[in-house]
Each structure stands twice: as C-alpha cells, then as structure tokens.
Coordinates of C-alpha atoms in Angstrom, one line a residue:
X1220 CA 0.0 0.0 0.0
X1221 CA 3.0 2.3 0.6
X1222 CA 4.0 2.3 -3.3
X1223 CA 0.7 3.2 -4.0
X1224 CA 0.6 7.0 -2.8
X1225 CA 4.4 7.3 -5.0
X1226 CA 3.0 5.7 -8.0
X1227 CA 0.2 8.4 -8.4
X1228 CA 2.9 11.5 -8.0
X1229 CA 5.2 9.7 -10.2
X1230 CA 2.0 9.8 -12.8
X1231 CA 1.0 13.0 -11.9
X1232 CA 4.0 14.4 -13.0
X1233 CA 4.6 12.4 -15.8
X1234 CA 1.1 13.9 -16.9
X1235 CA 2.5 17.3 -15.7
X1236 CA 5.6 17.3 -17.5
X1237 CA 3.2 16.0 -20.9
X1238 CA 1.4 19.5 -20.2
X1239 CA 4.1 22.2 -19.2
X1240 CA 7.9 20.3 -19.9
X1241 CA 9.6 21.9 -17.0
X1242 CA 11.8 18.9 -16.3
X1243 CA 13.3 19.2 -19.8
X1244 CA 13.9 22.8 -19.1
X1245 CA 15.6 22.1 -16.4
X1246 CA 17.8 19.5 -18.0
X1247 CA 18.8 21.4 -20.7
X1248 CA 19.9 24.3 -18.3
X1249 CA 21.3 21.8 -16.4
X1250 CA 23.6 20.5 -19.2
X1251 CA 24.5 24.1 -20.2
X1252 CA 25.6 25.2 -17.2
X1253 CA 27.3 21.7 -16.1
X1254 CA 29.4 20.8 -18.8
X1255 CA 31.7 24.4 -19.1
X1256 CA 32.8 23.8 -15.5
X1257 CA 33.3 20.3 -16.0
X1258 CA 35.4 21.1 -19.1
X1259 CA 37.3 24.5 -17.0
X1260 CA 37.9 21.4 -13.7
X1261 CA 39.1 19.0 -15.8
X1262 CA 41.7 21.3 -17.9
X1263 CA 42.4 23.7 -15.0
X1264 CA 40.9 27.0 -17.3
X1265 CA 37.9 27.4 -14.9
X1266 CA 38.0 31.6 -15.6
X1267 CA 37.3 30.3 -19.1
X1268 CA 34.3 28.1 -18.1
X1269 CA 32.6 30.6 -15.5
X1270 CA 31.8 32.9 -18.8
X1271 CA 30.9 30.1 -20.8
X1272 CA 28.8 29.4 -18.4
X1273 CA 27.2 32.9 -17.6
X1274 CA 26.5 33.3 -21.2
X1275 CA 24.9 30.1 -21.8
X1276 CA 23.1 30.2 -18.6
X1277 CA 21.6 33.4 -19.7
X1278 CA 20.4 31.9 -23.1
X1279 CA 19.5 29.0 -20.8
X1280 CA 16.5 31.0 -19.5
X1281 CA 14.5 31.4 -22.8
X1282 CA 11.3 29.2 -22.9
X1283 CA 11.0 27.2 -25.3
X1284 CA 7.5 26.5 -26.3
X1285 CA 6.4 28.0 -29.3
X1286 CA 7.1 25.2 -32.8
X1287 CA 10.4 24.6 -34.3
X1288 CA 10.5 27.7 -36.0
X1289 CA 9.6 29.8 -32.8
X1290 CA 12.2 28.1 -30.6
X1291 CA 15.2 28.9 -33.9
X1292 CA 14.5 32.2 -34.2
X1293 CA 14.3 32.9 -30.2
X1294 CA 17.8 30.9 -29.4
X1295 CA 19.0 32.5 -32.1
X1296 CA 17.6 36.1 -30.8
X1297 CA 19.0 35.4 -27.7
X1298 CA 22.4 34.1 -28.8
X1299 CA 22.7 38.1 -30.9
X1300 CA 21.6 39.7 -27.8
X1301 CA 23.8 38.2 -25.4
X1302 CA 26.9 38.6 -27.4
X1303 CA 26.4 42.0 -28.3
X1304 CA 25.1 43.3 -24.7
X1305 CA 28.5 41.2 -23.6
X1306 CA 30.9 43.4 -25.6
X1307 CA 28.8 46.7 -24.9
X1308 CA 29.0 45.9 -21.5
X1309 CA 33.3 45.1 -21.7
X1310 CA 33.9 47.8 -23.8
X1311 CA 31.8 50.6 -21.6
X1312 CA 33.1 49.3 -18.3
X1313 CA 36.0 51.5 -17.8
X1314 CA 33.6 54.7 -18.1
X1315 CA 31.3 55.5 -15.5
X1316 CA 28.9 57.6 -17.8
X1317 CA 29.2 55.6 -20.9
X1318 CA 28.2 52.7 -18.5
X1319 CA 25.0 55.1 -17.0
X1320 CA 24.4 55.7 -20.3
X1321 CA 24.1 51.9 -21.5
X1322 CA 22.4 50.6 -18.5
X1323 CA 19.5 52.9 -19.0
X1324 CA 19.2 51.7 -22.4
X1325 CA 19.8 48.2 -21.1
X1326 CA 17.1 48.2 -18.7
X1327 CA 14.7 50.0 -20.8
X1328 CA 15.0 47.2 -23.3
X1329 CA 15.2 44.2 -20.8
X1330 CA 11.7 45.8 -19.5
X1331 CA 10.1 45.9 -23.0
X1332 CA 11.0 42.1 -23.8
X1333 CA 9.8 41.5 -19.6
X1334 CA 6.5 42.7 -20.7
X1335 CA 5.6 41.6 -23.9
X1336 CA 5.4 37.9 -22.1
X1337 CA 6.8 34.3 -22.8
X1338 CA 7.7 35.3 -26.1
X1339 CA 10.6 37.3 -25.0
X1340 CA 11.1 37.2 -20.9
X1341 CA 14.2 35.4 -21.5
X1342 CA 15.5 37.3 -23.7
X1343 CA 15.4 40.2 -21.1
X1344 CA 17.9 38.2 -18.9
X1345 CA 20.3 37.7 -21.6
X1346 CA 20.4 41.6 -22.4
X1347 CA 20.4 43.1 -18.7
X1348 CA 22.9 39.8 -17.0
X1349 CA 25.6 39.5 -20.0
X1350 CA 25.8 43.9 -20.0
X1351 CA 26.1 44.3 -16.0
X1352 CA 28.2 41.2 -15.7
X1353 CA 30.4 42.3 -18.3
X1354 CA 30.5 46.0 -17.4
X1355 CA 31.5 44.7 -13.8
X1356 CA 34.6 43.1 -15.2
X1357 CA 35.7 45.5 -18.1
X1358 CA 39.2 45.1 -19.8
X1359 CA 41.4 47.4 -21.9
X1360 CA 43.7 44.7 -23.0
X1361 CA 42.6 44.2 -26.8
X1362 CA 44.1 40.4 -26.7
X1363 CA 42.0 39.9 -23.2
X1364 CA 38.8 41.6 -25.0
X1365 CA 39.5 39.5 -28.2
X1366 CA 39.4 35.8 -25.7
X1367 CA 36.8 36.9 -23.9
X1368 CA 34.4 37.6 -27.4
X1369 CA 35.5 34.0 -28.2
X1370 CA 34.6 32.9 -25.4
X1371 CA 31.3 34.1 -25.0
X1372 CA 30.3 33.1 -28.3
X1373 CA 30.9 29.7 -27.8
X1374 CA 28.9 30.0 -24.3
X1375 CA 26.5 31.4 -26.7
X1376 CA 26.6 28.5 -29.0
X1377 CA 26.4 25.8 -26.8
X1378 CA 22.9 26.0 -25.5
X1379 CA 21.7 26.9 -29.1
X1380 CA 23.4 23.3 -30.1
X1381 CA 21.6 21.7 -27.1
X1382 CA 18.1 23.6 -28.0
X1383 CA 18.1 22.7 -31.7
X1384 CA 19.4 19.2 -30.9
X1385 CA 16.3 18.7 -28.2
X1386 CA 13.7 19.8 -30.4
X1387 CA 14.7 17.8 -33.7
X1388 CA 13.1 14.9 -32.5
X1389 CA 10.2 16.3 -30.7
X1390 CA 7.0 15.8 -32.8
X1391 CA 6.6 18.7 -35.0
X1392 CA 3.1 19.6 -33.9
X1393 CA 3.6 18.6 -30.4
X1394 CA 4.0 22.1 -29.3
X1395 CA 0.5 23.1 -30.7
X1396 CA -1.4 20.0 -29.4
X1397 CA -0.1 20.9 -25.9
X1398 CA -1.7 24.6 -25.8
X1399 CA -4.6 23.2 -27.1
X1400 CA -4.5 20.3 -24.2
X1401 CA -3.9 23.6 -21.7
X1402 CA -7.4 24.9 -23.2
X1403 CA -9.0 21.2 -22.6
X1404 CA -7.9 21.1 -19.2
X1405 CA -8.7 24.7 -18.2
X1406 CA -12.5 23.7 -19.6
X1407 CA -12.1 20.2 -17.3
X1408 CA -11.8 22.3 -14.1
X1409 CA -14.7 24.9 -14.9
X1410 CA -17.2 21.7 -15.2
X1411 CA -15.6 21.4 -12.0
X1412 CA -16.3 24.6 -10.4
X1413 CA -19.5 24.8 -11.9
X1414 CA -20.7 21.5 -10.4
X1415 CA -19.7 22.1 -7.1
X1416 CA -21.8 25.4 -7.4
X1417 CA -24.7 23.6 -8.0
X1418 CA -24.1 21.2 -5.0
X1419 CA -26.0 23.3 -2.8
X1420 CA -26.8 26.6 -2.4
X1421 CA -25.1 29.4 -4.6
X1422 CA -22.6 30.9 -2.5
X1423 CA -20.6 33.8 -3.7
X1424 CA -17.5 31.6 -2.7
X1425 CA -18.6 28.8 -5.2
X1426 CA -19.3 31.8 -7.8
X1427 CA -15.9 33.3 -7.6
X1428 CA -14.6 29.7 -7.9
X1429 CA -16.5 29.8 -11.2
X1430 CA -15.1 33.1 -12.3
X1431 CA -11.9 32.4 -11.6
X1432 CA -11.9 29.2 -13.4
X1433 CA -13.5 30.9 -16.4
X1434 CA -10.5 33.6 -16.4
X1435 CA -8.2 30.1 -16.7
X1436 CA -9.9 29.2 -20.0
X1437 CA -9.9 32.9 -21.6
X1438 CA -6.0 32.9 -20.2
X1439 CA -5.2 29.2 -21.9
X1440 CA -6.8 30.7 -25.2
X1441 CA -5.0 33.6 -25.1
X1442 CA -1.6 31.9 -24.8
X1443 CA -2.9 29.6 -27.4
X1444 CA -3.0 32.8 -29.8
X1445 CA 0.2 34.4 -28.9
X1446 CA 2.2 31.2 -30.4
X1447 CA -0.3 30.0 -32.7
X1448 CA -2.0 33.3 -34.1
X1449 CA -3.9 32.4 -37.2
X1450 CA -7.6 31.1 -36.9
X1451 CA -9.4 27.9 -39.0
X1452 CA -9.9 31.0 -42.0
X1453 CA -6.5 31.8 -41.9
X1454 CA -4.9 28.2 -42.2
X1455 CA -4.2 26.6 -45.9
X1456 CA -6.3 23.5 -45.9
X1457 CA -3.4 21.8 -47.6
X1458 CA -1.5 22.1 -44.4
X1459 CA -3.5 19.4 -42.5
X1460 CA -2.1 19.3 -39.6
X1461 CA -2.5 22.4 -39.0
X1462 CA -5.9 22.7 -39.9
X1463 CA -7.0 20.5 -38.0
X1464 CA -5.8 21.4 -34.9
X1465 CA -7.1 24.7 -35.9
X1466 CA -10.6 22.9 -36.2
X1467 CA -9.4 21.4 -32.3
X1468 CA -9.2 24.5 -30.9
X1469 CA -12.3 26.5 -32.2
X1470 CA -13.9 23.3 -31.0
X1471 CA -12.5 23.7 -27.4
X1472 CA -13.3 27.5 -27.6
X1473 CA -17.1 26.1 -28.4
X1474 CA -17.1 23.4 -25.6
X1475 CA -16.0 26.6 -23.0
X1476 CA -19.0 28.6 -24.1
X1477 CA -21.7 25.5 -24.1
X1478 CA -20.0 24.7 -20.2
X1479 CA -20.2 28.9 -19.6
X1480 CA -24.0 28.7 -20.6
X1481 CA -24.9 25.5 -18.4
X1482 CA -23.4 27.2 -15.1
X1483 CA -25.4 30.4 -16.2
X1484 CA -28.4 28.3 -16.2
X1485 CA -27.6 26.5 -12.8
X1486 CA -28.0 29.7 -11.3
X1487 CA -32.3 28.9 -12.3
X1488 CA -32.6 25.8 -10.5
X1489 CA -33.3 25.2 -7.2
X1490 CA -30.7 22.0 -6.3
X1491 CA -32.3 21.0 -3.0
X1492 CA -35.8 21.3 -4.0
X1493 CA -34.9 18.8 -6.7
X1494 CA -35.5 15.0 -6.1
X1495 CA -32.2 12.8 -4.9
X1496 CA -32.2 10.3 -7.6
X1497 CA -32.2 13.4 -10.1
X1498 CA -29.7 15.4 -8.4
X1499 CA -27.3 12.0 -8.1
X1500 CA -27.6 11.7 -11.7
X1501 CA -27.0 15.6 -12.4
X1502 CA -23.6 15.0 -10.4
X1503 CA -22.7 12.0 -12.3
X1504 CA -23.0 13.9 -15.6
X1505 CA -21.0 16.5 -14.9
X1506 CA -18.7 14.1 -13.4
X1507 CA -18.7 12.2 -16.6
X1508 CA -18.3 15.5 -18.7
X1509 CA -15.3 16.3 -16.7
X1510 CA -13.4 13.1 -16.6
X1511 CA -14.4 13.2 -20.8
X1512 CA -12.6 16.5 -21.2
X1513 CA -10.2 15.7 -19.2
X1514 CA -8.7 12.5 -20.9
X1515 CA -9.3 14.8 -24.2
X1516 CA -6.5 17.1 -22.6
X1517 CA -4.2 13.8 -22.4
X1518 CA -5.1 12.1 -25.2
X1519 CA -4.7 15.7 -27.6
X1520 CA -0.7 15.3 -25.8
X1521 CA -0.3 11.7 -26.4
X1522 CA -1.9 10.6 -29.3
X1523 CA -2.6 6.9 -27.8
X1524 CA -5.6 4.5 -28.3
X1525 CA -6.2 3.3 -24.9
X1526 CA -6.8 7.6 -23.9
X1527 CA -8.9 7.4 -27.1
X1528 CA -10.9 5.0 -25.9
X1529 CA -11.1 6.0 -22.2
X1530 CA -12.7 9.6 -23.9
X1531 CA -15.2 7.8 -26.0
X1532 CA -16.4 5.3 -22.9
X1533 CA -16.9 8.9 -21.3
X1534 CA -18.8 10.7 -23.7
X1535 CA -20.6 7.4 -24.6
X1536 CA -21.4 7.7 -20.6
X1537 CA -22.7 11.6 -20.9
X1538 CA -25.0 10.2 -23.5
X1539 CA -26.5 7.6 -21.6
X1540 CA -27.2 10.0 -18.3
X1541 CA -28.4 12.9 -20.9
X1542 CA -31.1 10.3 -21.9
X1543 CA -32.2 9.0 -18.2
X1544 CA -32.4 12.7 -16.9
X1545 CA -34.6 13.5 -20.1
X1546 CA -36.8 10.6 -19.3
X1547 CA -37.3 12.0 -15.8
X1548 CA -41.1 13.4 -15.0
X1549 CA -40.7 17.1 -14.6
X1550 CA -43.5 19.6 -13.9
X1551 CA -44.0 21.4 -17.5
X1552 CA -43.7 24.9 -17.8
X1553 CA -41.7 25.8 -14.9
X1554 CA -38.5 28.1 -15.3
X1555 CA -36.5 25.2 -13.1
X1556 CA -37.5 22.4 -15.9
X1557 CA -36.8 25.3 -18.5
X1558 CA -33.1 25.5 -17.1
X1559 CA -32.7 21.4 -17.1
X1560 CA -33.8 21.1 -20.9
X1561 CA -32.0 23.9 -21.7
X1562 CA -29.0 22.5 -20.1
X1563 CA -29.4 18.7 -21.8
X1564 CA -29.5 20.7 -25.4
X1565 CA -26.1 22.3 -24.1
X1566 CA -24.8 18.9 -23.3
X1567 CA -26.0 17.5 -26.4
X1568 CA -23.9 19.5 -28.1
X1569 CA -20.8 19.5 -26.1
X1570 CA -20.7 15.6 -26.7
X1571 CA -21.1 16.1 -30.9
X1572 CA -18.2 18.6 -30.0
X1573 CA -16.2 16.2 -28.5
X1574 CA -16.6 13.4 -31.0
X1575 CA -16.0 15.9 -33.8
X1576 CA -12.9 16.6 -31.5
X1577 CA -11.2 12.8 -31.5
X1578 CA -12.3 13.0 -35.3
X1579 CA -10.2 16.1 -36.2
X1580 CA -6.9 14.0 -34.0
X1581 CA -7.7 11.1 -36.2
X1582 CA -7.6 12.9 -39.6
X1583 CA -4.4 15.0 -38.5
X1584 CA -2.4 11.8 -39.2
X1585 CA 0.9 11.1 -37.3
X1586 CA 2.8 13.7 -35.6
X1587 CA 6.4 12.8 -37.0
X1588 CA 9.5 14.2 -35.7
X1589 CA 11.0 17.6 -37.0
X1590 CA 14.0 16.2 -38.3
X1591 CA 11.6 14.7 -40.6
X1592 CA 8.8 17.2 -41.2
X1593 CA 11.6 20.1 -41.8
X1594 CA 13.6 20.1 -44.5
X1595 CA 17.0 22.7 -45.4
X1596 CA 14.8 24.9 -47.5
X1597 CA 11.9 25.2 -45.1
X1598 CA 14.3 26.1 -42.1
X1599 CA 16.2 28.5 -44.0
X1600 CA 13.0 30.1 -44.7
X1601 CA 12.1 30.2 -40.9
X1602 CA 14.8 33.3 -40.8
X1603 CA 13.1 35.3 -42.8
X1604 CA 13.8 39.0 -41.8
X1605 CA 10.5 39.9 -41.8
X1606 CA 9.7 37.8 -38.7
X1607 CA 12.7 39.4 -36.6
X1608 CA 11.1 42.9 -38.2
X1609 CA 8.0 42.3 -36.6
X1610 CA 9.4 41.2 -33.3
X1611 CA 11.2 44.6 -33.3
X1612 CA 8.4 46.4 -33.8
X1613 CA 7.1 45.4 -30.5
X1614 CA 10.0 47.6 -28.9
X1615 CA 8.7 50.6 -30.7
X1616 CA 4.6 50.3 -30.5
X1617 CA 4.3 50.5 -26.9
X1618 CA 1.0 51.6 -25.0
X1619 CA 1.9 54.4 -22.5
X1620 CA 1.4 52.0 -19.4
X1621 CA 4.4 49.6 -20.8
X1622 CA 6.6 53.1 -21.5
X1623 CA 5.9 54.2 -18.0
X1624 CA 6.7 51.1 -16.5
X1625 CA 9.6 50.7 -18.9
X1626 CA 11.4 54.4 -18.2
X1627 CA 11.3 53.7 -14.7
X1628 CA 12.7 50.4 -14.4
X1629 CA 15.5 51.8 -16.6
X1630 CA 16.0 55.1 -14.2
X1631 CA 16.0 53.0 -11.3
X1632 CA 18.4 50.7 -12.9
X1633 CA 20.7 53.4 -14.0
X1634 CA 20.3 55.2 -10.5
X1635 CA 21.7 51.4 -8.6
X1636 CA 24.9 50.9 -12.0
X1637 CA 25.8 54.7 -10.6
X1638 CA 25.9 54.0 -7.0
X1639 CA 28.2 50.9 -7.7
X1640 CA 30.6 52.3 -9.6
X1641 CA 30.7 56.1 -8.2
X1642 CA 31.2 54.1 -4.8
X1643 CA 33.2 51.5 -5.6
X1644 CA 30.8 48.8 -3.7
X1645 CA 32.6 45.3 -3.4
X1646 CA 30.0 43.0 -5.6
X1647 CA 28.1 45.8 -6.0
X1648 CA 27.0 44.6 -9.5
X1649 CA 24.1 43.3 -7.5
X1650 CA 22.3 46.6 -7.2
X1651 CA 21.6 47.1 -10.8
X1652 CA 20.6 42.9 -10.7
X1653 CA 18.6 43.5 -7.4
X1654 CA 16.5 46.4 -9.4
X1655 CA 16.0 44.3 -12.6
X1656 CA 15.0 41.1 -11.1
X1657 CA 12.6 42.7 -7.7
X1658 CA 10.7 45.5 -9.9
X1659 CA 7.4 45.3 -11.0
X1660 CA 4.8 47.0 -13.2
X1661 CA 2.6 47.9 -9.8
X1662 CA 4.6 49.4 -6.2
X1663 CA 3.1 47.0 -4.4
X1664 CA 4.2 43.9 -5.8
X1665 CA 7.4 45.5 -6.3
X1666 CA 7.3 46.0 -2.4
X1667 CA 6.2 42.8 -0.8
X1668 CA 9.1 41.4 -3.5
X1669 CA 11.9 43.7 -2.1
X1670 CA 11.0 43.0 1.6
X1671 CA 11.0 38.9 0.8
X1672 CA 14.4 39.6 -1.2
X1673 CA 16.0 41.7 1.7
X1674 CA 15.0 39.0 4.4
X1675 CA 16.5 36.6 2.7
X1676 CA 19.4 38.3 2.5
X1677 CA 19.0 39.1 5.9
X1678 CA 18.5 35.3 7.2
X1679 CA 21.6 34.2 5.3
X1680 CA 24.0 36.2 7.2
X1681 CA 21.9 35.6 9.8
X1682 CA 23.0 32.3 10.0
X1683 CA 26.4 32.3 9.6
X1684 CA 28.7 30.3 12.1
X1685 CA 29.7 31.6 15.3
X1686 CA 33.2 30.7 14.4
X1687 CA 32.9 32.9 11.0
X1688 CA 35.7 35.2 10.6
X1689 CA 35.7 38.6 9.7
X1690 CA 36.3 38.2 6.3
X1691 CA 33.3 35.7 5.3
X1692 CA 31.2 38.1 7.9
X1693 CA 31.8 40.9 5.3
X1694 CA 31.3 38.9 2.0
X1695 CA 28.3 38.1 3.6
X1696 CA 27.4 41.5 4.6
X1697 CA 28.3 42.7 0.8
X1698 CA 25.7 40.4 -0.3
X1699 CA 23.0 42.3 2.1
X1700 CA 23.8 45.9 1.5
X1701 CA 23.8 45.9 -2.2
X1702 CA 20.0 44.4 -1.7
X1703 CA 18.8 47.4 1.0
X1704 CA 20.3 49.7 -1.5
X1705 CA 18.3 48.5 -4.3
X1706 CA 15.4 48.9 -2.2
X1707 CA 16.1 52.8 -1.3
X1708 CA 16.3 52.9 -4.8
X1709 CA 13.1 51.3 -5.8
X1710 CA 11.5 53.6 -2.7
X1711 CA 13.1 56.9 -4.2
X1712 CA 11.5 55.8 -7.6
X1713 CA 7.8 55.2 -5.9
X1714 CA 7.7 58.7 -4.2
X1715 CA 8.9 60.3 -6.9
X1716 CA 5.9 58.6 -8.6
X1717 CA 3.4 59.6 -5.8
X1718 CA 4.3 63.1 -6.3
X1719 CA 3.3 63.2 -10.1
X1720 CA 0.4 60.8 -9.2
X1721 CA -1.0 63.7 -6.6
X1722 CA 0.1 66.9 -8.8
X1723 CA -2.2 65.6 -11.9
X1724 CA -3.8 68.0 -13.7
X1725 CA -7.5 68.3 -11.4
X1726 CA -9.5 68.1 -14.4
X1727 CA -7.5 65.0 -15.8
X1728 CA -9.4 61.3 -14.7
X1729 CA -6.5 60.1 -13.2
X1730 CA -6.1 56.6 -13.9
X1731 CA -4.3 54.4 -10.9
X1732 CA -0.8 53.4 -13.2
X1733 CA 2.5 51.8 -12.2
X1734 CA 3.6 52.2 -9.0
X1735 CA 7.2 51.8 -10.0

C-alpha cells in the first residue's frame, strides 16, 4: 500500500511534464551550465568556463514553447543579444557615464522584452545579465577583450546546439497540441467549479470559484493565440495538420462557451428542491463531462488509443445519463425544468463537440519528428527578416502603461549601476541585478518582492557560524547591502511617482498606473 501513494505522484508528474515540460527545461539548463565547468575542472581553465557558463546560462533561461520555428529564431535572438550586450558591457566598463548611459538603455530594453510575455522574458535576462556582468569586469587589453568575445560566443553557441538538438526529435506539432490540451484542461476544471456550485446553495465563494476558473480558460486561449496566431480562416487547408488542430481548438473555444452557458443556467434551479435520484444523476453527468474533457486534454498530448478509448467510454457515458435525466417526470412549464432542458441541449452539443474533437486527431495523421517534417529549405525560410522585423516592432509600439513602467525600471536601474561604480561597492553589481529582477509594473508587488528579497538576505547572514571570521562576515554583509540599496532605490522611484500621481492635472481622470 505504501508504493501506491508514490505511483500516483510519479504519474501526476509524468502527466504534468506531458502538459508544461519543465523537467526538460531544467535539464537542458542543467547540461548548459554543467558541462563548461566540467570542461574549466578537468583542464584547470575554470576563468574560461565561468563565462561560458554565464553566457549560456543566460540563453538558458528562454522558454521554449512555441514550434520549431519559434524556438530557432528565439535561441538565435537570444544568442545576438547576449553577445552584443556582452561586448557593450566590456567595452563601456572602464567609463562610468558611458556605463550610466548603456544601462539605461539596457534596462529600458530588458523591460520591453519582460513585458511583452513568454515570447521574450528570457531574452530580457540575456540583455540586462551578459551587460552588467560584463561591465562589472571590463578590460582594456585588446588580446583579453578579443578571448573573452571568443569565449562568450561559444557559451552562446552551446545551449543553441543543445536547444536545436532537443527539439529535432520532438513531434513537430507537439507544441501546438499541448496549448490546445492547456485549453482542454482549463475547460475540465470549470465543469468542475460549476458542479460544485450547483451542489447546494449558490454561495458567492462557489461563484468566484466559477469566475476564476473561467478567467483560466480565456487565459489558456490567449496563450494559445500568442504562439499559434492564425484562426481555422487563416490556415491553408493543404496544411492538414494544422488545420486540424485549428478545427481542435475553435472546437475547445465552443465546448467553454456551451460549459459557460450551463453554469449560467444553474444559477435557475433550485438544487435541493430537486428529487435525490435526479440530483445524483445531475452530479454524475458533470462528473462524466469532466473526466471526458479531461482524458481529451491527455489524449490531444499523447496521441494513444487506450486515452482514445477512455474519452469515447466517457462521452458514450454523458449520453447515456443525458437520456435518463430526459426521461425523468418534470412539472412542464416551470422556469426550473426550463433550465434542465436547456442544459441537456447544451450537453448534447458539447458531446457532438467532443466526438467531432477525437475526429479532427484522427484525420491530423501522425505527428512525425521535426528532423523529418523540416527540411534545409523550409528552415532556412524560418529566418526570414521579416519575422525578426515584426518582433522589433514590438519595442517601438508600446501603449503608455508599458513606457511608464519601462522608463522607470530603466531610471532606477541606472540610478543602482551609478551608486556601484561612483562608490566603488565590493559585488556591487548586485544593485543594478537586485532592481531588474525585484521590480514590478505595480509598487506593491514590487514591495512585498523587495522586503521577501531583503530578508533573505538578511537570514543568510543571519546564519552564519559563530566561528565565522571577519572576512566571510563581510562577504556576507556585501551580499546584504547591495539588496537594502536597491530597495532605497526602488522607494526613491515610488515617491517620486506619488508626487506626479497627486500633482495631476484636477481636471484630468487620473487613472491608478504603475507604481514603480
């Protein structure tokens, strides 16, 4: 009995990992970060591993979700950025305003990226860590600036060859059926909330629960469209594949509205007024609608016959309980029988939904490998300049919220790279990184995330050994400051903000905009 609670984690997670491949991730930031040191250790040139590793560690950090073509052209938009923020940051080291000047650019840019989402987040680390690491370290020697180039290029390099490498034999579509299998599970856990709302009476806790879960669906479509952007009009028919997951996913966006409309329509009917034979059938349905959606969700990742059949024995199940619930006597006429037809139609058509779903996975064919679905001539035509052209034009056509919050993550920035270098601060390099990585669009995340980063800080030299010596005391104590600094930073920035915030214009609606 003891191996039985381990065995469901260890599925859970496999059928985690199916959904959102974080253990990958890991191991391919694992293996770029490993093997440099490994390589510096075993030939004694360590200095020349630790920026083989910063570099690829940096690249490391892009997510890779998007199709084959997404994942090229953002390794190899990170690999450009890191290598040209690397030598900005070396050559403008020496000079403290060339280096002011930089880092305000730096983390005007590395907020941009940080806000347009998963598209580009990483490649905000590899601009604002390569420049201030760089800049921290400068050199005038050309021969020392000429190894350390080749050096970062090939830490550039490396987790480009481990990206490309991982994804030539991931199915090419795989990437698409797994958004879509987000959308599928999102709807699995509104059935949810909405049956539990029904269970009794309606609570504004259980209608929250509902809300929030339909904000999950609108948030997995969403994410959907941000990689996958063009609808069932927009796809060639010729590409199957594609059109039919496009089909797949305008059927998911149909099942969420039919599941929307039967929770608006449990808000009619009375549950305990209802007889308890009908209500334990009402609970088996939507527990049959869920579990159907749900092994959807893994059978849309996996593509095996035993989850197709586990979906069909489901939805053959919702069909059975739709027709004893409409055999039931109910009183005619009545606005709570209204609501149970009217929710039996819905369910009807959820379950010609989901049949037409399996239908459009059947006729997709098989998912091969990219290795085999891409040839020279397609890739090449991946790097296109017109797709890096449109990714730039997202630095340029900004709302005035993203500008705002952009202009003063750069200031504050720029404010903690002057402190460091007009004060000389031992490790002070982690001012400018304490800024970047605590500051938020609003104050008050960007507070409650300063005051957890400081206690940290404060904990670890908190615990240092009663036997420490002076020396490890003040490394430890360099590590603190340079936090508490940031933070007077980021508070200078936020009353500066309050000030223009309460000398608006009076006529002007003053909107509530980023704190900091």
């Amino acid at each position: 009995m003891s191996y039985f609670p381990s065995y469901k984690r260890l599925n859970q997670l496999i059928q985690d990992e199916s959904f959102e491949p974080l253990i990958s991730w890991g191991i391919r930031m694992a293996l770029s970060g490993t093997l440099p040191i490994i390589w510096g250790l075993a030939t004694g040139r360590i200095d020349d591993a630790i920026w083989i590793t910063i570099t690829a560690e940096a690249i490391s950090w892009v997510e890779m979700k998007g199709s084959f073509g997404w994942r090229l052209r953002t390794l190899l938009s990170g690999v450009v950025l890191a290598v040209f923020f690397s030598i900005l940051g070396t050559v403008t080291g020496e000079s403290l305003w060339l280096s002011v000047l930089c880092m305000f650019v730096v983390g005007y840019i590395s907020t941009v990226l940080k806000d347009i989402g998963d598209r580009a987040s990483g490649l905000a680390i590899c601009v604002y860590l390569t420049f201030i690491i760089c800049n921290a370290y400068p050199t005038k020697d050309h021969a020392v600036l000429e190894h350390r180039i080749i050096l970062i290029c090939i830490g550039a390099a490396w987790p480009m060859v481990i990206g490309v490498i991982a994804s030539l034999w991931m199915p090419a579509e795989e990437p698409f059926r797994r958004q879509i299998a987000l959308i599928w599970r999102s709807i699995a856990g509104l059935v949810t909330a909405i049956s539990r709302s029904g269970s009794g009476r309606h609570t504004a806790d259980d209608m929250e629960a509902v809300y929030q879960r339909e904000i999950d669906v609108r948030a997995a479509m969403d994410k959907s469209y941000e990689f996958y952007g063009r609808m069932v009009h927009q796809v060639n028919s010729r590409d199957n594949q594609q059109y039919q997951l496009a089909q797949l996913r305008k059927a998911a966006g149909l099942v969420a509205v039919n599941v929307i409309a039967m929770g608006e329509e449990m808000g009619n009917i009375a549950i305990p007024q209802l007889e308890e034979s009908l209500r334990v059938k009402a609970a088996t349905l939507y527990s049959a609608m869920k579990e159907a959606v749900n092994r959807l969700s893994i059978f849309v990742i996996t593509l095996k016959p035993e989850e197709r059949l586990l979906t069909v024995s489901h939805i053959n199940r919702m069909k059975k309980l739709t027709a004893l619930i409409r055999e039931y006597p109910l009183p005619a006429g009545e606005p709570q029988t209204l609501a149970i037809r009217r929710i039996l139609q819905l369910t009807d058509r959820t379950v010609k939904l989901l049949e037409r779903s399996i239908q459009h996975l059947e006729q997709m064919g098989k998912d091969e490998p990219v290795f085999r679905s891409y040839s020279f001539t397609k890739t090449l035509f991946m790097l296109k300049p017109r797709y890096f052209f449109n990714s730039l034009r997202l630095l340029v056509n900004l709302d005035s919220f993203t500008t705002r919050y952009a202009l003063r993550s750069a200031i504050a920035a720029t404010a903690a790279l002057f402190i460091f270098k007009w004060f000389h601060i031992n490790h002070g390099y982690w001012l400018p990184f304490s800024v970047m990585i605590v500051i938020q669009p609003y104050f008050g995340a960007t507070f409650k995330r300063a005051i957890d980063r400081i206690g940290d800080a404060a904990r670890r030299v908190g615990r240092r050994p009663a036997a420490a010596s002076a020396g490890g005391t003040a490394r430890k104590r360099n590590c603190f400051v340079p936090d508490v600094c940031a933070y007077g930073v980021l508070c200078a920035q936020a009353i500066c903000d309050s000030c223009l915030y309460h000398h608006a214009e009076p006529g002007a609606a003053v909107q509530p905009g980023p704190g900091i």
